[in-house]
mmCIF file of C-alpha atoms in Angstrom:
data_model
loop_
_atom_site.group_PDB
_atom_site.id
_atom_site.type_symbol
_atom_site.label_atom_id
_atom_site.label_comp_id
_atom_site.label_asym_id
_atom_site.label_seq_id
_atom_site.Cartn_x
_atom_site.Cartn_y
_atom_site.Cartn_z
ATOM 1 C CA MET N 8 0.128 -0.171 0.333
ATOM 2 C CA PRO N 9 1.223 3.235 -0.644
ATOM 3 C CA SER N 10 2.316 6.399 1.804
ATOM 4 C CA SER N 11 3.662 9.583 1.864
ATOM 5 C CA ALA N 12 3.849 12.375 4.570
ATOM 6 C CA PRO N 13 0.648 14.139 4.654
ATOM 7 C CA LEU N 14 -0.337 16.862 2.980
ATOM 8 C CA ILE N 15 -1.752 20.003 5.118
ATOM 9 C CA ARG N 16 -4.543 22.396 3.913
ATOM 10 C CA SER N 17 -5.106 25.046 6.374
ATOM 11 C CA LYS N 18 -7.881 27.629 6.023
ATOM 12 C CA LEU N 19 -7.321 30.927 6.680
ATOM 13 C CA ASN N 20 -10.119 33.635 8.160
ATOM 14 C CA GLY N 21 -8.614 36.892 6.315
ATOM 15 C CA HIS N 22 -4.788 38.070 4.883
ATOM 16 C CA ASN N 23 -2.464 38.903 7.823
ATOM 17 C CA ASP N 24 0.387 41.460 7.243
ATOM 18 C CA HIS N 25 4.132 40.744 8.367
ATOM 19 C CA ASN N 26 2.809 41.681 11.626
ATOM 20 C CA GLY N 27 -0.196 39.585 12.124
ATOM 21 C CA HIS N 28 -2.904 42.598 11.420
ATOM 22 C CA SER N 29 -5.835 41.446 9.562
ATOM 23 C CA GLY N 30 -5.553 43.123 5.702
ATOM 24 C CA HIS N 31 -9.089 43.955 6.907
ATOM 25 C CA ASN N 32 -10.012 47.526 8.423
ATOM 26 C CA GLY N 33 -6.609 47.344 9.936
ATOM 27 C CA HIS N 34 -9.030 45.352 12.580
ATOM 28 C CA THR N 35 -7.205 42.380 14.944
ATOM 29 C CA ALA N 36 -7.518 38.749 13.332
ATOM 30 C CA HIS N 37 -8.741 36.488 15.717
ATOM 31 C CA ASN N 38 -8.219 32.501 14.935
ATOM 32 C CA VAL N 39 -6.103 33.336 12.100
ATOM 33 C CA HIS N 40 -4.706 29.791 12.549
ATOM 34 C CA GLN N 41 -7.271 26.943 12.232
ATOM 35 C CA PRO N 42 -6.991 23.184 12.921
ATOM 36 C CA GLU N 43 -4.815 21.611 9.991
ATOM 37 C CA ILE N 44 -6.550 19.376 8.003
ATOM 38 C CA PRO N 45 -4.952 16.312 6.830
ATOM 39 C CA ILE N 46 -5.528 14.910 2.834
ATOM 40 C CA SER N 47 -5.687 11.083 2.413
ATOM 41 C CA TYR N 48 -2.238 10.479 0.966
ATOM 42 C CA ASP N 49 -3.635 7.549 -0.973
ATOM 43 C CA ILE N 50 -7.048 8.355 -2.787
ATOM 44 C CA ASN N 51 -7.827 5.094 -3.643
ATOM 45 C CA ILE N 52 -8.386 3.735 -0.118
ATOM 46 C CA PRO N 53 -11.316 4.836 2.660
ATOM 47 C CA TYR N 54 -9.745 5.417 6.743
ATOM 48 C CA VAL N 55 -13.115 5.228 7.936
ATOM 49 C CA ASP N 56 -15.173 2.302 8.636
ATOM 50 C CA VAL N 57 -17.965 1.951 5.960
ATOM 51 C CA ASP N 58 -20.216 0.313 8.387
ATOM 52 C CA LYS N 59 -20.492 3.786 9.314
ATOM 53 C CA LEU N 60 -21.481 5.219 5.862
ATOM 54 C CA SER N 61 -25.595 4.952 3.990
ATOM 55 C CA GLN N 62 -25.987 3.254 0.662
ATOM 56 C CA ILE N 63 -23.218 1.157 0.396
ATOM 57 C CA SER N 64 -23.985 -0.649 -2.810
ATOM 58 C CA THR N 65 -21.290 -3.587 -3.559
ATOM 59 C CA PRO N 66 -22.271 -7.526 -5.222
ATOM 60 C CA TYR N 67 -19.557 -8.563 -2.385
ATOM 61 C CA PRO N 68 -20.480 -7.078 0.609
ATOM 62 C CA GLN N 69 -17.968 -9.600 2.854
ATOM 63 C CA TYR N 70 -15.307 -7.725 0.959
ATOM 64 C CA LEU N 71 -16.274 -4.057 2.707
ATOM 65 C CA PRO N 72 -12.973 -3.042 4.636
ATOM 66 C CA SER N 73 -13.108 -3.464 8.396
ATOM 67 C CA TRP N 74 -10.965 -2.608 11.295
ATOM 68 C CA ASP N 75 -11.013 -4.691 13.561
ATOM 69 C CA PRO N 76 -8.691 -4.381 16.554
ATOM 70 C CA VAL N 77 -5.610 -6.563 16.064
ATOM 71 C CA TRP N 78 -2.490 -6.138 16.943
ATOM 72 C CA PHE N 79 0.715 -7.612 14.897
ATOM 73 C CA ASP N 80 4.409 -7.961 16.588
ATOM 74 C CA PRO N 81 7.353 -7.353 14.052
ATOM 75 C CA LEU N 82 7.866 -9.648 11.460
ATOM 76 C CA PRO N 83 11.069 -12.135 12.180
ATOM 77 C CA PRO N 84 13.078 -13.326 9.256
ATOM 78 C CA PHE N 85 12.290 -16.636 8.079
ATOM 79 C CA GLU N 86 13.416 -19.364 5.132
ATOM 80 C CA TYR N 87 11.783 -18.684 2.430
ATOM 81 C CA SER N 88 11.902 -21.144 -0.949
ATOM 82 C CA ASP N 89 10.257 -20.111 -4.251
ATOM 83 C CA PRO N 90 8.289 -21.832 -6.054
ATOM 84 C CA ALA N 91 9.931 -21.261 -9.269
ATOM 85 C CA LEU N 92 12.801 -22.257 -8.783
ATOM 86 C CA ARG N 93 11.123 -26.169 -8.312
ATOM 87 C CA VAL N 94 10.307 -26.177 -12.154
ATOM 88 C CA LYS N 95 12.523 -27.950 -14.416
ATOM 89 C CA ASP N 96 10.816 -28.131 -17.549
ATOM 90 C CA PRO N 97 11.017 -24.277 -18.920
ATOM 91 C CA SER N 98 7.721 -25.370 -21.428
ATOM 92 C CA MET N 99 5.418 -25.400 -18.319
ATOM 93 C CA ARG N 100 2.825 -27.704 -19.538
ATOM 94 C CA ASN N 101 1.372 -28.723 -16.602
ATOM 95 C CA LEU N 102 -0.113 -24.845 -16.935
ATOM 96 C CA LEU N 103 0.081 -23.846 -20.442
ATOM 97 C CA THR N 104 -2.089 -26.916 -21.614
ATOM 98 C CA PRO N 105 -3.497 -26.590 -25.471
ATOM 99 C CA ASN N 106 -6.321 -24.728 -24.115
ATOM 100 C CA VAL N 107 -4.324 -21.628 -22.897
ATOM 101 C CA THR N 108 -3.982 -18.583 -24.607
ATOM 102 C CA VAL N 109 -1.078 -16.304 -23.640
ATOM 103 C CA ASP N 110 -1.570 -12.499 -24.889
ATOM 104 C CA HIS N 111 0.788 -9.817 -24.291
ATOM 105 C CA ILE N 112 0.388 -6.849 -23.102
ATOM 106 C CA GLN N 113 3.719 -5.273 -23.852
ATOM 107 C CA PRO N 114 6.645 -7.290 -25.428
ATOM 108 C CA ASN N 115 8.507 -7.131 -22.672
ATOM 109 C CA ILE N 116 6.025 -7.504 -19.945
ATOM 110 C CA GLY N 117 2.007 -8.164 -18.699
ATOM 111 C CA SER N 118 -0.008 -10.769 -20.317
ATOM 112 C CA VAL N 119 -3.613 -11.900 -20.656
ATOM 113 C CA VAL N 120 -4.156 -15.270 -19.503
ATOM 114 C CA ARG N 121 -7.213 -17.131 -20.922
ATOM 115 C CA GLY N 122 -8.309 -20.705 -20.141
ATOM 116 C CA VAL N 123 -6.887 -21.143 -16.532
ATOM 117 C CA GLN N 124 -8.787 -21.359 -13.515
ATOM 118 C CA LEU N 125 -6.300 -20.620 -10.817
ATOM 119 C CA ASN N 126 -8.582 -22.635 -8.167
ATOM 120 C CA ARG N 127 -8.305 -25.428 -10.738
ATOM 121 C CA LEU N 128 -4.176 -25.435 -10.352
ATOM 122 C CA SER N 129 -2.349 -28.425 -9.268
ATOM 123 C CA ASP N 130 1.034 -27.885 -6.836
ATOM 124 C CA ALA N 131 3.296 -28.146 -10.175
ATOM 125 C CA SER N 132 1.380 -25.711 -12.121
ATOM 126 C CA LYS N 133 1.072 -23.338 -9.096
ATOM 127 C CA ASP N 134 5.323 -23.803 -9.218
ATOM 128 C CA GLU N 135 4.901 -23.171 -12.987
ATOM 129 C CA LEU N 136 2.722 -19.317 -12.592
ATOM 130 C CA ALA N 137 5.186 -18.779 -10.397
ATOM 131 C CA LEU N 138 7.685 -18.757 -12.879
ATOM 132 C CA LEU N 139 5.366 -17.110 -15.328
ATOM 133 C CA ILE N 140 4.725 -14.080 -13.712
ATOM 134 C CA SER N 141 8.815 -14.403 -12.602
ATOM 135 C CA GLN N 142 9.611 -14.085 -16.642
ATOM 136 C CA ARG N 143 6.206 -11.844 -17.897
ATOM 137 C CA LYS N 144 6.099 -9.970 -14.164
ATOM 138 C CA VAL N 145 2.108 -9.179 -14.658
ATOM 139 C CA LEU N 146 -0.179 -11.442 -15.769
ATOM 140 C CA ALA N 147 -4.192 -10.805 -16.020
ATOM 141 C CA PHE N 148 -6.872 -13.554 -15.596
ATOM 142 C CA PRO N 149 -10.178 -12.547 -16.848
ATOM 143 C CA ASP N 150 -13.250 -14.459 -15.760
ATOM 144 C CA GLN N 151 -11.800 -16.428 -12.873
ATOM 145 C CA ASP N 152 -14.123 -18.646 -10.542
ATOM 146 C CA LEU N 153 -11.715 -18.067 -7.379
ATOM 147 C CA ILE N 154 -13.264 -14.389 -6.968
ATOM 148 C CA ASP N 155 -16.503 -16.002 -5.936
ATOM 149 C CA ASP N 156 -14.244 -19.078 -3.677
ATOM 150 C CA GLY N 157 -14.249 -16.728 -0.684
ATOM 151 C CA PRO N 158 -11.414 -15.092 1.092
ATOM 152 C CA ALA N 159 -10.478 -18.577 3.043
ATOM 153 C CA ALA N 160 -10.047 -19.859 -0.278
ATOM 154 C CA GLN N 161 -7.858 -16.875 -1.685
ATOM 155 C CA GLU N 162 -5.909 -16.643 1.196
ATOM 156 C CA SER N 163 -4.987 -20.392 1.047
ATOM 157 C CA PHE N 164 -4.224 -19.870 -2.787
ATOM 158 C CA MET N 165 -1.191 -17.362 -1.772
ATOM 159 C CA ARG N 166 0.109 -19.060 0.858
ATOM 160 C CA TYR N 167 1.050 -21.415 -1.405
ATOM 161 C CA PHE N 168 3.517 -18.731 -3.151
ATOM 162 C CA GLY N 169 4.980 -17.392 0.789
ATOM 163 C CA LYS N 170 3.662 -16.483 4.170
ATOM 164 C CA PRO N 171 1.003 -13.536 4.451
ATOM 165 C CA ASN N 172 1.414 -9.441 4.622
ATOM 166 C CA TYR N 173 -1.088 -8.229 7.494
ATOM 167 C CA GLN N 174 -1.032 -4.120 6.848
ATOM 168 C CA PRO N 175 -0.687 -2.248 9.545
ATOM 169 C CA VAL N 176 -3.436 -0.008 8.015
ATOM 170 C CA SER N 177 -6.442 0.218 6.114
ATOM 171 C CA GLY N 178 -9.311 -2.048 5.887
ATOM 172 C CA THR N 179 -9.029 -5.909 5.942
ATOM 173 C CA VAL N 180 -11.840 -8.400 5.591
ATOM 174 C CA ARG N 181 -13.322 -9.127 8.597
ATOM 175 C CA ASN N 182 -11.590 -12.273 10.238
ATOM 176 C CA HIS N 183 -8.921 -11.919 7.584
ATOM 177 C CA PRO N 184 -6.261 -9.042 8.238
ATOM 178 C CA GLY N 185 -4.104 -10.625 5.405
ATOM 179 C CA PHE N 186 -6.467 -8.587 2.673
ATOM 180 C CA HIS N 187 -5.726 -5.109 1.708
ATOM 181 C CA VAL N 188 -9.691 -3.411 0.952
ATOM 182 C CA ILE N 189 -9.392 -1.146 -1.770
ATOM 183 C CA HIS N 190 -12.841 0.548 -1.782
ATOM 184 C CA ARG N 191 -14.147 3.307 -3.644
ATOM 185 C CA ASN N 192 -17.742 4.705 -3.782
ATOM 186 C CA GLY N 193 -18.455 8.396 -4.153
ATOM 187 C CA ASN N 194 -16.667 10.699 -1.947
ATOM 188 C CA HIS N 195 -16.785 13.323 -4.122
ATOM 189 C CA GLU N 196 -15.737 16.139 -1.175
ATOM 190 C CA GLU N 197 -12.636 14.001 0.045
ATOM 191 C CA ILE N 198 -11.482 14.018 -3.685
ATOM 192 C CA ALA N 199 -11.864 17.090 -4.106
ATOM 193 C CA ARG N 200 -9.487 18.407 -1.474
ATOM 194 C CA PHE N 201 -6.934 15.759 -2.486
ATOM 195 C CA LEU N 202 -6.924 17.209 -5.781
ATOM 196 C CA GLU N 203 -6.722 20.823 -3.969
ATOM 197 C CA GLN N 204 -3.313 19.901 -3.303
ATOM 198 C CA ARG N 205 -2.134 17.039 -5.488
ATOM 199 C CA THR N 206 -1.462 17.514 -9.813
ATOM 200 C CA THR N 207 -2.360 13.618 -9.915
ATOM 201 C CA THR N 208 -3.494 10.641 -8.015
ATOM 202 C CA THR N 209 -0.833 8.336 -8.880
ATOM 203 C CA LEU N 210 1.401 6.935 -6.038
ATOM 204 C CA TRP N 211 4.090 4.573 -7.793
ATOM 205 C CA HIS N 212 5.441 2.125 -5.388
ATOM 206 C CA GLN N 213 6.269 -1.301 -4.802
ATOM 207 C CA ASP N 214 4.295 -3.262 -2.194
ATOM 208 C CA VAL N 215 5.034 -2.893 1.861
ATOM 209 C CA SER N 216 8.822 -2.508 0.553
ATOM 210 C CA TYR N 217 9.579 -1.604 3.834
ATOM 211 C CA GLU N 218 9.163 -5.380 5.399
ATOM 212 C CA ILE N 219 11.946 -7.540 6.390
ATOM 213 C CA GLN N 220 11.028 -9.774 3.704
ATOM 214 C CA PRO N 221 9.069 -7.415 1.056
ATOM 215 C CA PRO N 222 6.207 -8.836 -1.102
ATOM 216 C CA GLY N 223 7.362 -11.656 -4.003
ATOM 217 C CA TYR N 224 4.335 -12.343 -5.366
ATOM 218 C CA VAL N 225 0.915 -10.372 -5.307
ATOM 219 C CA MET N 226 -2.832 -11.383 -6.277
ATOM 220 C CA LEU N 227 -4.731 -8.548 -7.051
ATOM 221 C CA GLY N 228 -8.967 -9.155 -7.785
ATOM 222 C CA LEU N 229 -11.722 -6.938 -9.437
ATOM 223 C CA LEU N 230 -14.720 -7.251 -7.214
ATOM 224 C CA GLN N 231 -16.337 -4.252 -8.256
ATOM 225 C CA GLY N 232 -14.861 -1.757 -11.126
ATOM 226 C CA PRO N 233 -16.067 1.337 -13.065
ATOM 227 C CA GLU N 234 -17.258 0.521 -16.504
ATOM 228 C CA VAL N 235 -14.354 2.776 -18.106
ATOM 229 C CA GLY N 236 -11.261 3.450 -16.566
ATOM 230 C CA GLY N 237 -9.329 2.685 -12.336
ATOM 231 C CA ASP N 238 -6.781 0.972 -15.007
ATOM 232 C CA THR N 239 -3.266 -0.372 -13.157
ATOM 233 C CA VAL N 240 0.090 0.509 -15.038
ATOM 234 C CA PHE N 241 2.766 -1.200 -13.906
ATOM 235 C CA ALA N 242 6.672 -0.500 -14.823
ATOM 236 C CA ALA N 243 9.535 -3.057 -15.328
ATOM 237 C CA THR N 244 12.227 -2.196 -13.398
ATOM 238 C CA ASP N 245 14.790 -4.689 -14.378
ATOM 239 C CA MET N 246 14.499 -2.541 -17.643
ATOM 240 C CA ALA N 247 14.755 0.230 -16.005
ATOM 241 C CA TYR N 248 17.904 -0.669 -14.537
ATOM 242 C CA LYS N 249 19.225 -1.921 -17.985
ATOM 243 C CA ARG N 250 18.259 1.557 -19.587
ATOM 244 C CA LEU N 251 20.553 3.405 -17.027
ATOM 245 C CA SER N 252 24.497 4.530 -18.070
ATOM 246 C CA PRO N 253 26.932 1.456 -16.555
ATOM 247 C CA THR N 254 28.776 4.073 -14.999
ATOM 248 C CA LEU N 255 25.336 4.838 -13.130
ATOM 249 C CA ARG N 256 24.750 1.331 -12.780
ATOM 250 C CA ALA N 257 28.254 0.499 -10.807
ATOM 251 C CA PHE N 258 27.168 3.467 -8.424
ATOM 252 C CA LEU N 259 23.811 2.262 -7.581
ATOM 253 C CA ASP N 260 24.569 -1.484 -7.232
ATOM 254 C CA THR N 261 26.908 0.169 -4.113
ATOM 255 C CA LEU N 262 23.509 1.774 -2.135
ATOM 256 C CA ARG N 263 21.582 0.670 0.445
ATOM 257 C CA CYS N 264 18.376 2.686 1.629
ATOM 258 C CA VAL N 265 16.152 2.874 4.920
ATOM 259 C CA HIS N 266 12.426 2.029 3.750
ATOM 260 C CA SER N 267 10.361 2.740 6.529
ATOM 261 C CA SER N 268 5.984 2.757 7.434
ATOM 262 C CA ALA N 269 6.802 5.634 10.046
ATOM 263 C CA LYS N 270 5.063 7.970 7.856
ATOM 264 C CA MET N 271 2.220 5.704 6.411
ATOM 265 C CA ILE N 272 1.324 5.352 10.319
ATOM 266 C CA ALA N 273 1.830 8.897 11.656
ATOM 267 C CA HIS N 274 -0.937 9.945 9.229
ATOM 268 C CA THR N 275 -2.988 7.019 10.030
ATOM 269 C CA ARG N 276 -2.579 7.802 13.533
ATOM 270 C CA LEU N 277 -3.235 12.111 12.991
ATOM 271 C CA THR N 278 -6.436 11.173 10.850
ATOM 272 C CA GLY N 279 -7.964 8.858 13.788
ATOM 273 C CA GLY N 280 -7.414 6.064 12.252
ATOM 274 C CA LEU N 281 -6.216 2.148 13.550
ATOM 275 C CA VAL N 282 -2.478 1.139 13.684
ATOM 276 C CA ARG N 283 -1.759 -2.720 13.828
ATOM 277 C CA LYS N 284 1.593 -2.799 13.936
ATOM 278 C CA ASP N 285 4.931 -0.250 15.176
ATOM 279 C CA PRO N 286 6.510 1.117 12.129
ATOM 280 C CA VAL N 287 9.046 -0.618 10.627
ATOM 281 C CA ASP N 288 12.245 0.558 9.380
ATOM 282 C CA THR N 289 14.835 -1.992 7.577
ATOM 283 C CA LEU N 290 17.816 -1.499 5.122
ATOM 284 C CA HIS N 291 17.263 -2.799 1.536
ATOM 285 C CA PRO N 292 19.751 -2.741 -1.217
ATOM 286 C CA LEU N 293 18.699 0.270 -3.670
ATOM 287 C CA VAL N 294 19.626 -2.532 -6.679
ATOM 288 C CA ARG N 295 18.519 -6.103 -6.004
ATOM 289 C CA VAL N 296 18.811 -9.749 -7.702
ATOM 290 C CA HIS N 297 15.910 -11.001 -9.308
ATOM 291 C CA PRO N 298 16.453 -14.907 -7.169
ATOM 292 C CA VAL N 299 14.628 -16.771 -10.350
ATOM 293 C CA THR N 300 15.620 -14.739 -13.363
ATOM 294 C CA GLY N 301 18.864 -13.132 -11.688
ATOM 295 C CA GLU N 302 17.785 -9.867 -13.849
ATOM 296 C CA LYS N 303 19.184 -6.757 -11.302
ATOM 297 C CA CYS N 304 16.292 -4.580 -10.694
ATOM 298 C CA LEU N 305 15.841 -1.176 -9.487
ATOM 299 C CA PHE N 306 14.283 -1.495 -6.022
ATOM 300 C CA VAL N 307 12.825 2.164 -5.549
ATOM 301 C CA ASN N 308 10.378 3.354 -3.796
ATOM 302 C CA ALA N 309 9.481 7.542 -3.525
ATOM 303 C CA GLU N 310 6.415 6.835 -0.698
ATOM 304 C CA PHE N 311 8.803 4.596 1.670
ATOM 305 C CA ILE N 312 13.012 5.348 1.267
ATOM 306 C CA THR N 313 13.614 7.703 3.949
ATOM 307 C CA LYS N 314 17.589 7.817 3.694
ATOM 308 C CA ILE N 315 20.244 6.468 1.474
ATOM 309 C CA GLN N 316 23.426 5.267 3.285
ATOM 310 C CA GLY N 317 26.272 7.636 3.393
ATOM 311 C CA MET N 318 24.514 10.389 1.393
ATOM 312 C CA LYS N 319 22.909 13.448 2.219
ATOM 313 C CA ASP N 320 19.394 14.840 2.310
ATOM 314 C CA PRO N 321 19.266 17.066 -0.621
ATOM 315 C CA GLU N 322 21.225 14.014 -2.649
ATOM 316 C CA VAL N 323 19.190 11.317 -1.410
ATOM 317 C CA LYS N 324 16.102 13.829 -3.292
ATOM 318 C CA TRP N 325 17.768 14.223 -5.866
ATOM 319 C CA LEU N 326 18.635 11.023 -6.488
ATOM 320 C CA LEU N 327 14.873 9.510 -5.326
ATOM 321 C CA ASP N 328 13.415 11.966 -7.964
ATOM 322 C CA PHE N 329 15.566 11.029 -10.954
ATOM 323 C CA LEU N 330 14.927 7.659 -10.729
ATOM 324 C CA MET N 331 11.576 7.886 -10.297
ATOM 325 C CA ASN N 332 10.585 10.244 -12.587
ATOM 326 C CA HIS N 333 12.946 7.814 -14.867
ATOM 327 C CA VAL N 334 10.789 4.947 -14.226
ATOM 328 C CA VAL N 335 7.188 6.906 -14.075
ATOM 329 C CA SER N 336 8.189 8.259 -17.959
ATOM 330 C CA GLY N 337 9.790 5.570 -19.239
ATOM 331 C CA HIS N 338 6.335 3.748 -21.250
ATOM 332 C CA ASP N 339 8.480 1.583 -22.982
ATOM 333 C CA PHE N 340 9.290 -0.830 -20.322
ATOM 334 C CA GLN N 341 5.516 -0.604 -18.800
ATOM 335 C CA ALA N 342 1.944 -2.247 -19.112
ATOM 336 C CA ARG N 343 -1.592 -0.900 -18.234
ATOM 337 C CA VAL N 344 -4.073 -3.356 -17.474
ATOM 338 C CA ARG N 345 -7.232 -2.652 -18.027
ATOM 339 C CA TRP N 346 -9.738 -4.296 -15.254
ATOM 340 C CA GLN N 347 -12.315 -6.313 -16.681
ATOM 341 C CA PRO N 348 -15.775 -8.114 -14.163
ATOM 342 C CA ARG N 349 -13.679 -11.401 -11.627
ATOM 343 C CA THR N 350 -10.437 -10.281 -13.091
ATOM 344 C CA ILE N 351 -7.518 -11.627 -10.864
ATOM 345 C CA VAL N 352 -3.851 -10.011 -11.488
ATOM 346 C CA MET N 353 -0.972 -11.466 -9.790
ATOM 347 C CA PHE N 354 2.365 -9.715 -10.261
ATOM 348 C CA ASP N 355 6.120 -9.500 -9.327
ATOM 349 C CA ASN N 356 6.159 -7.100 -6.412
ATOM 350 C CA ARG N 357 10.573 -7.477 -6.901
ATOM 351 C CA SER N 358 10.498 -6.297 -10.756
ATOM 352 C CA THR N 359 7.854 -3.889 -10.953
ATOM 353 C CA THR N 360 6.656 -0.775 -8.982
ATOM 354 C CA HIS N 361 2.758 0.057 -9.994
ATOM 355 C CA SER N 362 0.185 2.817 -10.022
ATOM 356 C CA ALA N 363 -3.622 2.703 -9.818
ATOM 357 C CA ILE N 364 -5.191 5.500 -12.194
ATOM 358 C CA VAL N 365 -8.204 7.539 -10.449
ATOM 359 C CA ASP N 366 -9.541 8.636 -13.395
ATOM 360 C CA TYR N 367 -13.249 7.171 -12.719
ATOM 361 C CA LEU N 368 -14.500 10.564 -11.435
ATOM 362 C CA ASP N 369 -17.835 12.332 -12.157
ATOM 363 C CA ASP N 370 -17.761 16.257 -10.964
ATOM 364 C CA GLU N 371 -21.156 15.999 -9.197
ATOM 365 C CA TYR N 372 -21.340 12.842 -7.554
ATOM 366 C CA GLY N 373 -16.862 11.890 -7.640
ATOM 367 C CA ALA N 374 -15.459 8.177 -7.458
ATOM 368 C CA GLN N 375 -18.030 5.532 -8.705
ATOM 369 C CA PRO N 376 -17.391 2.478 -7.323
ATOM 370 C CA ARG N 377 -14.168 0.586 -7.098
ATOM 371 C CA HIS N 378 -13.727 -2.526 -5.223
ATOM 372 C CA ILE N 379 -10.503 -4.702 -5.160
ATOM 373 C CA PHE N 380 -8.611 -6.695 -2.374
ATOM 374 C CA ARG N 381 -4.944 -7.407 -2.453
ATOM 375 C CA LEU N 382 -3.163 -10.420 -1.340
ATOM 376 C CA CYS N 383 0.916 -9.971 -0.383
ATOM 377 C CA ALA N 384 3.326 -13.021 -0.366
ATOM 378 C CA LEU N 385 6.283 -12.569 1.415
ATOM 379 C CA GLY N 386 9.561 -13.570 0.135
ATOM 380 C CA GLU N 387 12.966 -13.451 0.483
ATOM 381 C CA LYS N 388 14.714 -10.928 1.835
ATOM 382 C CA PRO N 389 16.661 -8.128 -0.968
ATOM 383 C CA ILE N 390 19.418 -10.023 -2.544
ATOM 384 C CA PRO N 391 22.456 -7.462 -3.567
ATOM 385 C CA VAL N 392 24.593 -6.918 -5.899
ATOM 386 C CA HIS N 393 27.365 -7.359 -4.076
ATOM 387 C CA ASN N 394 28.354 -10.066 -1.480
ATOM 388 C CA GLU N 395 29.593 -7.468 1.211
ATOM 389 C CA PHE N 396 26.143 -6.607 1.919
#
């Protein structure tokens, strides 16, 4: 889930000169400084209990976000075995049977797979699925029965790919805290305030990169969405790395960054939301080696990185701004996924970064309904380029 420092909007009564006097009729202003009103740091997700809202309409009410008061201790290190590394036959004949079609979204990233029902896959097919995700980075599976199988079945499926991640904030499915629920339905005032401060709704990020062992494989499931809009765009961070000069790549290979959930948690507490974990700060390499493909990938995240070892704050800002602009503007290594009913998307969080596209807005009624769940499977601790790290 993305986060950033809360942006503040202050309401002022009148205009003040440098001596603190009102600009109207020379009278001293009273109550000039009003309480600060934080805007949502991610306009895709709600921070209030939707049970308290009226007229919630969704074909999947079981997935409306809830805030159960559950506390999670820090994640201890664990041994991870990537299922893709168990595949011996690169043809993936268990998964890619004759009735399966794979249509590429872009030549090097993203594919739409038809003829596969995820809830019917054997263990051998799941291993091959992990390999195909590692190779193509993003896979979309339209019309999946797994969408209607319920939270327990979806959790069980994702546990095959790694330990579940438990969100520190945001809504989950009741009694299933591994779910991260994205639900928007007519929040016109909230969006208007957000866009008073922001020039775009996009927030490019890698999911929960601050964990000691961040997610490898991630599932997104569409429960309800607008007829047009609400796409998700992904960028390939291995290709982004390759496009840089050898000189810059050699420098980036040596850097380590602090990824932190502190700003996200501070924002949630500021808005009175529920927090389920203490803040986590973890040191990760800026360039990580993918355990399946062997490719070097930028592990860069403008939302969670707070420091780069050995660099001063202005240098950190310059480098992160450059790298994020490089990734965001690299349309020749991006894939945009258009959602369809009952679609499940699985992607590799190690070799991609992504953002939702909040373009499904109506000037009168606000956001059209968009309801998605996310499940993350935690993987290996990011592998650095150099062993001394």
